[in-house]
PDB file of C-alpha atoms in Angstrom:
ATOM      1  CA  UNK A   1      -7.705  -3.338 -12.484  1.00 52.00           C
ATOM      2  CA  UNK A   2      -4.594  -3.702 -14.895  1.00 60.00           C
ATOM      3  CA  UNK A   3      -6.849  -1.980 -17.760  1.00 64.00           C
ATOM      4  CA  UNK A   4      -7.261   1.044 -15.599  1.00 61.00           C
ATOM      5  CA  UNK A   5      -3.770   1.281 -14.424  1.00 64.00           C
ATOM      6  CA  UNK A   6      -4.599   0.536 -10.612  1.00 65.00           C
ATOM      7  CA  UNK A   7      -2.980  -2.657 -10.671  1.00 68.00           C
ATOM      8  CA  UNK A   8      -0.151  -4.476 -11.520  1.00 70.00           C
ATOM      9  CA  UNK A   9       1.506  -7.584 -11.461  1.00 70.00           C
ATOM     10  CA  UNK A  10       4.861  -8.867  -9.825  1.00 70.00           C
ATOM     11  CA  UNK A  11       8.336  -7.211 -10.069  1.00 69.00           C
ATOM     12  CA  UNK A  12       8.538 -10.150 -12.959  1.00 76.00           C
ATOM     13  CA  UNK A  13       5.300  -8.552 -14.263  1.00 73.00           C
ATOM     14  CA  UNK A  14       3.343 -11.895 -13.366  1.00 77.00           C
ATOM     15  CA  UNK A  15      -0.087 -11.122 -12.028  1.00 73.00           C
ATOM     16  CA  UNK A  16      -0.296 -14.230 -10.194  1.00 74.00           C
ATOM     17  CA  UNK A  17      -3.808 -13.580  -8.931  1.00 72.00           C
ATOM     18  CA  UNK A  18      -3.950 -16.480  -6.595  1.00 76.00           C
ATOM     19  CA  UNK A  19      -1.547 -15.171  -3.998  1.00 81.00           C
ATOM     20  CA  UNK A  20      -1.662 -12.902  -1.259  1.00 83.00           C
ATOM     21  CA  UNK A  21      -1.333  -9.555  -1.544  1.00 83.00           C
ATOM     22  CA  UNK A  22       1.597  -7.668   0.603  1.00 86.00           C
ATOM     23  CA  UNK A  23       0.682  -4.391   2.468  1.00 90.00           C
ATOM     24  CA  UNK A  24       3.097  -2.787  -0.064  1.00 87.00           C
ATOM     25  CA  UNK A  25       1.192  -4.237  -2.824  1.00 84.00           C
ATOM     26  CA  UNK A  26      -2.336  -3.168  -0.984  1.00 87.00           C
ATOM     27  CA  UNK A  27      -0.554   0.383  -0.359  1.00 86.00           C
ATOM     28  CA  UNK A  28       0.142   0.844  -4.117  1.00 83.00           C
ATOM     29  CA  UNK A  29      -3.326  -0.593  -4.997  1.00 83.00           C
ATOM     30  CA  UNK A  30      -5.062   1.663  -2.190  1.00 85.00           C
ATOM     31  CA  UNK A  31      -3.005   4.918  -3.501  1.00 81.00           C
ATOM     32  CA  UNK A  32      -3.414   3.946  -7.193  1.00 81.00           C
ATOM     33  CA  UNK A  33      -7.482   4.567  -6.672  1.00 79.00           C
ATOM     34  CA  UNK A  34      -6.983   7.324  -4.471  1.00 76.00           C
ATOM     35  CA  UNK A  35      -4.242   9.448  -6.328  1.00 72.00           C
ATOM     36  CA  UNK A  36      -2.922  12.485  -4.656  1.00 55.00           C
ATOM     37  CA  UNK A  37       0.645  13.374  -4.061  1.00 55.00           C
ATOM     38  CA  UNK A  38       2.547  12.577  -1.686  1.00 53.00           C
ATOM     39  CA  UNK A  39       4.413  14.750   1.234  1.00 57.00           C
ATOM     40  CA  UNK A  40       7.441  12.471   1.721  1.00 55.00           C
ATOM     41  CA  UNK A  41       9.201  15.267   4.628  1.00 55.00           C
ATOM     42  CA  UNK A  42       6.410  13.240   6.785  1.00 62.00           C
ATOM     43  CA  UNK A  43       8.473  10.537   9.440  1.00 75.00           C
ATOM     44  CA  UNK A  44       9.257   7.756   7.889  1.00 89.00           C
ATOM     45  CA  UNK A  45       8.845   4.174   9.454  1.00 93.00           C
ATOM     46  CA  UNK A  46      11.564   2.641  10.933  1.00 95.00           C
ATOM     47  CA  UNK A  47      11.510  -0.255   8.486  1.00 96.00           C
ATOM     48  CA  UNK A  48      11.819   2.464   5.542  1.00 95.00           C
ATOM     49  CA  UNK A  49      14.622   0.311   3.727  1.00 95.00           C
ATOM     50  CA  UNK A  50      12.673  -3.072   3.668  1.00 96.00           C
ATOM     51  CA  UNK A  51      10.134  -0.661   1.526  1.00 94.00           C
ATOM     52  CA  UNK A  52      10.727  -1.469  -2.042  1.00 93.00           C
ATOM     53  CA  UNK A  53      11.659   1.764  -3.937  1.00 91.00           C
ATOM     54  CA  UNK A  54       7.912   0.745  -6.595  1.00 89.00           C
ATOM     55  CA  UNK A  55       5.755   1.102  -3.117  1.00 91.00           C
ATOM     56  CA  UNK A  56       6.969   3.946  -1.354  1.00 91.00           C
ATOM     57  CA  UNK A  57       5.319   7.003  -2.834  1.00 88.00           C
ATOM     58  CA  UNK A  58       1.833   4.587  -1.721  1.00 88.00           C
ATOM     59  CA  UNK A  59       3.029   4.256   1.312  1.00 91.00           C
ATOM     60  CA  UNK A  60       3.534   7.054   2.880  1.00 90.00           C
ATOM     61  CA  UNK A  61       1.012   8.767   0.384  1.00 87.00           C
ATOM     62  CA  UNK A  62      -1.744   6.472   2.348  1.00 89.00           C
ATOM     63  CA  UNK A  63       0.492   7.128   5.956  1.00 90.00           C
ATOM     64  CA  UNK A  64      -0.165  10.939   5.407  1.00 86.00           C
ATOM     65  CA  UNK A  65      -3.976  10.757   4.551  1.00 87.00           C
ATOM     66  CA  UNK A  66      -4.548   8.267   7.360  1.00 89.00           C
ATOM     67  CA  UNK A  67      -5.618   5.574   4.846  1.00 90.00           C
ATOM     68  CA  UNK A  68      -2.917   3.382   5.738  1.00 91.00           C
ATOM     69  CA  UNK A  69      -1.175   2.930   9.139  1.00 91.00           C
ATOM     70  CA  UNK A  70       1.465   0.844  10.312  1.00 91.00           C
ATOM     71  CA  UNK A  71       1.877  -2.563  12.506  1.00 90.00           C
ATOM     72  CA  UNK A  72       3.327  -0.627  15.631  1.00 88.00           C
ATOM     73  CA  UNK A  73       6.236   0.475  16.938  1.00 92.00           C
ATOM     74  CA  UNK A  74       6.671   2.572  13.814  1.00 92.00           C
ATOM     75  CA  UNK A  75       7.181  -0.082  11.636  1.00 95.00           C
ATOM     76  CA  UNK A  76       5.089  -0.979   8.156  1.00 95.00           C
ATOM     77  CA  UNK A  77       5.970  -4.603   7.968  1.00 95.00           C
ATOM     78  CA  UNK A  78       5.918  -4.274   3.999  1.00 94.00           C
ATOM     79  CA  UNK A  79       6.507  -8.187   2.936  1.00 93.00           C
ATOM     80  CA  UNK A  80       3.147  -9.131   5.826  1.00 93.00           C
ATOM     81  CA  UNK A  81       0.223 -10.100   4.613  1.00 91.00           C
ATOM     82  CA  UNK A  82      -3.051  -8.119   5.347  1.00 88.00           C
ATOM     83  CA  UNK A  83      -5.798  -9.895   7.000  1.00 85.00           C
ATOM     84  CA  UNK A  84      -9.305  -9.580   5.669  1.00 82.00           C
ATOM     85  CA  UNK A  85     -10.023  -7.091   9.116  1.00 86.00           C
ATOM     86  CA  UNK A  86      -7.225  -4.678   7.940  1.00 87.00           C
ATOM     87  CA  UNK A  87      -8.158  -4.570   4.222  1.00 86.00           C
ATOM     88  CA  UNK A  88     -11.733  -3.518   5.226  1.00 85.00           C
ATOM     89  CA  UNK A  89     -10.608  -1.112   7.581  1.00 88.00           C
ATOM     90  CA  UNK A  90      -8.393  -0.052   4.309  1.00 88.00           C
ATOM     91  CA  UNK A  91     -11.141   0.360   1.867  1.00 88.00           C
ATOM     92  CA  UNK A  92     -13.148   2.343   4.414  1.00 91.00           C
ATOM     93  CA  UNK A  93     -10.679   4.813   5.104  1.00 91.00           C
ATOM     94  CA  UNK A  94     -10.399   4.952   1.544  1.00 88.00           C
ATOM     95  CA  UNK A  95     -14.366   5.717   1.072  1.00 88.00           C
ATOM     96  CA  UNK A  96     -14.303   8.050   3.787  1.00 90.00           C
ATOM     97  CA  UNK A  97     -11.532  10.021   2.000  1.00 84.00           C
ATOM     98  CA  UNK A  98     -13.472  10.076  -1.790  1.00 71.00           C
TER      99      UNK A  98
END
């Protein structure tokens, strides 16, 4: 994944493979594969700020394409976790796309 540019490590460049992965990680990953530009006049979520600056192209790349949704009441919860149930609904959003 690092060869081919789809994924990297921390913000200390650690890959750290052994830890969770953030939805703002996943939503970089996710938009890294499926690569198409983004339309960032779309609404943003109402936890916009707690986005990190790195993930937010992803984001609401995968928000637009209806990839990647949010946890309700418009907010993306970037720092949660994604359970194995959302990442699979992830991946086959993303094959449905391609």
């Amino acid at each position: 994944l690092k060869k081919k540019k789809l994924m990297n490590g921390d913000d200390t460049g650690k890959f750290n493979p052994n830890n969770f992965i953030t939805r703002q990680e996943a939503a970089v990953l996710i938009n890294n594969i499926y690569a198409k530009g983004v339309n960032m006049s779309s609404v943003k979520y109402a936890d916009d700020k707690k986005i990190a600056d790195w993930a937010k192209t992803a984001v609401y790349n995968l928000k637009q394409a209806g990839i990647m949704s949010g946890k309700g009441a418009n907010k993306f919860d970037p720092s949660g976790n994604l359970t194995r149930q959302e990442a699979a609904v992830l991946v086959s959003n993303l094959i449905k796309k391609k």
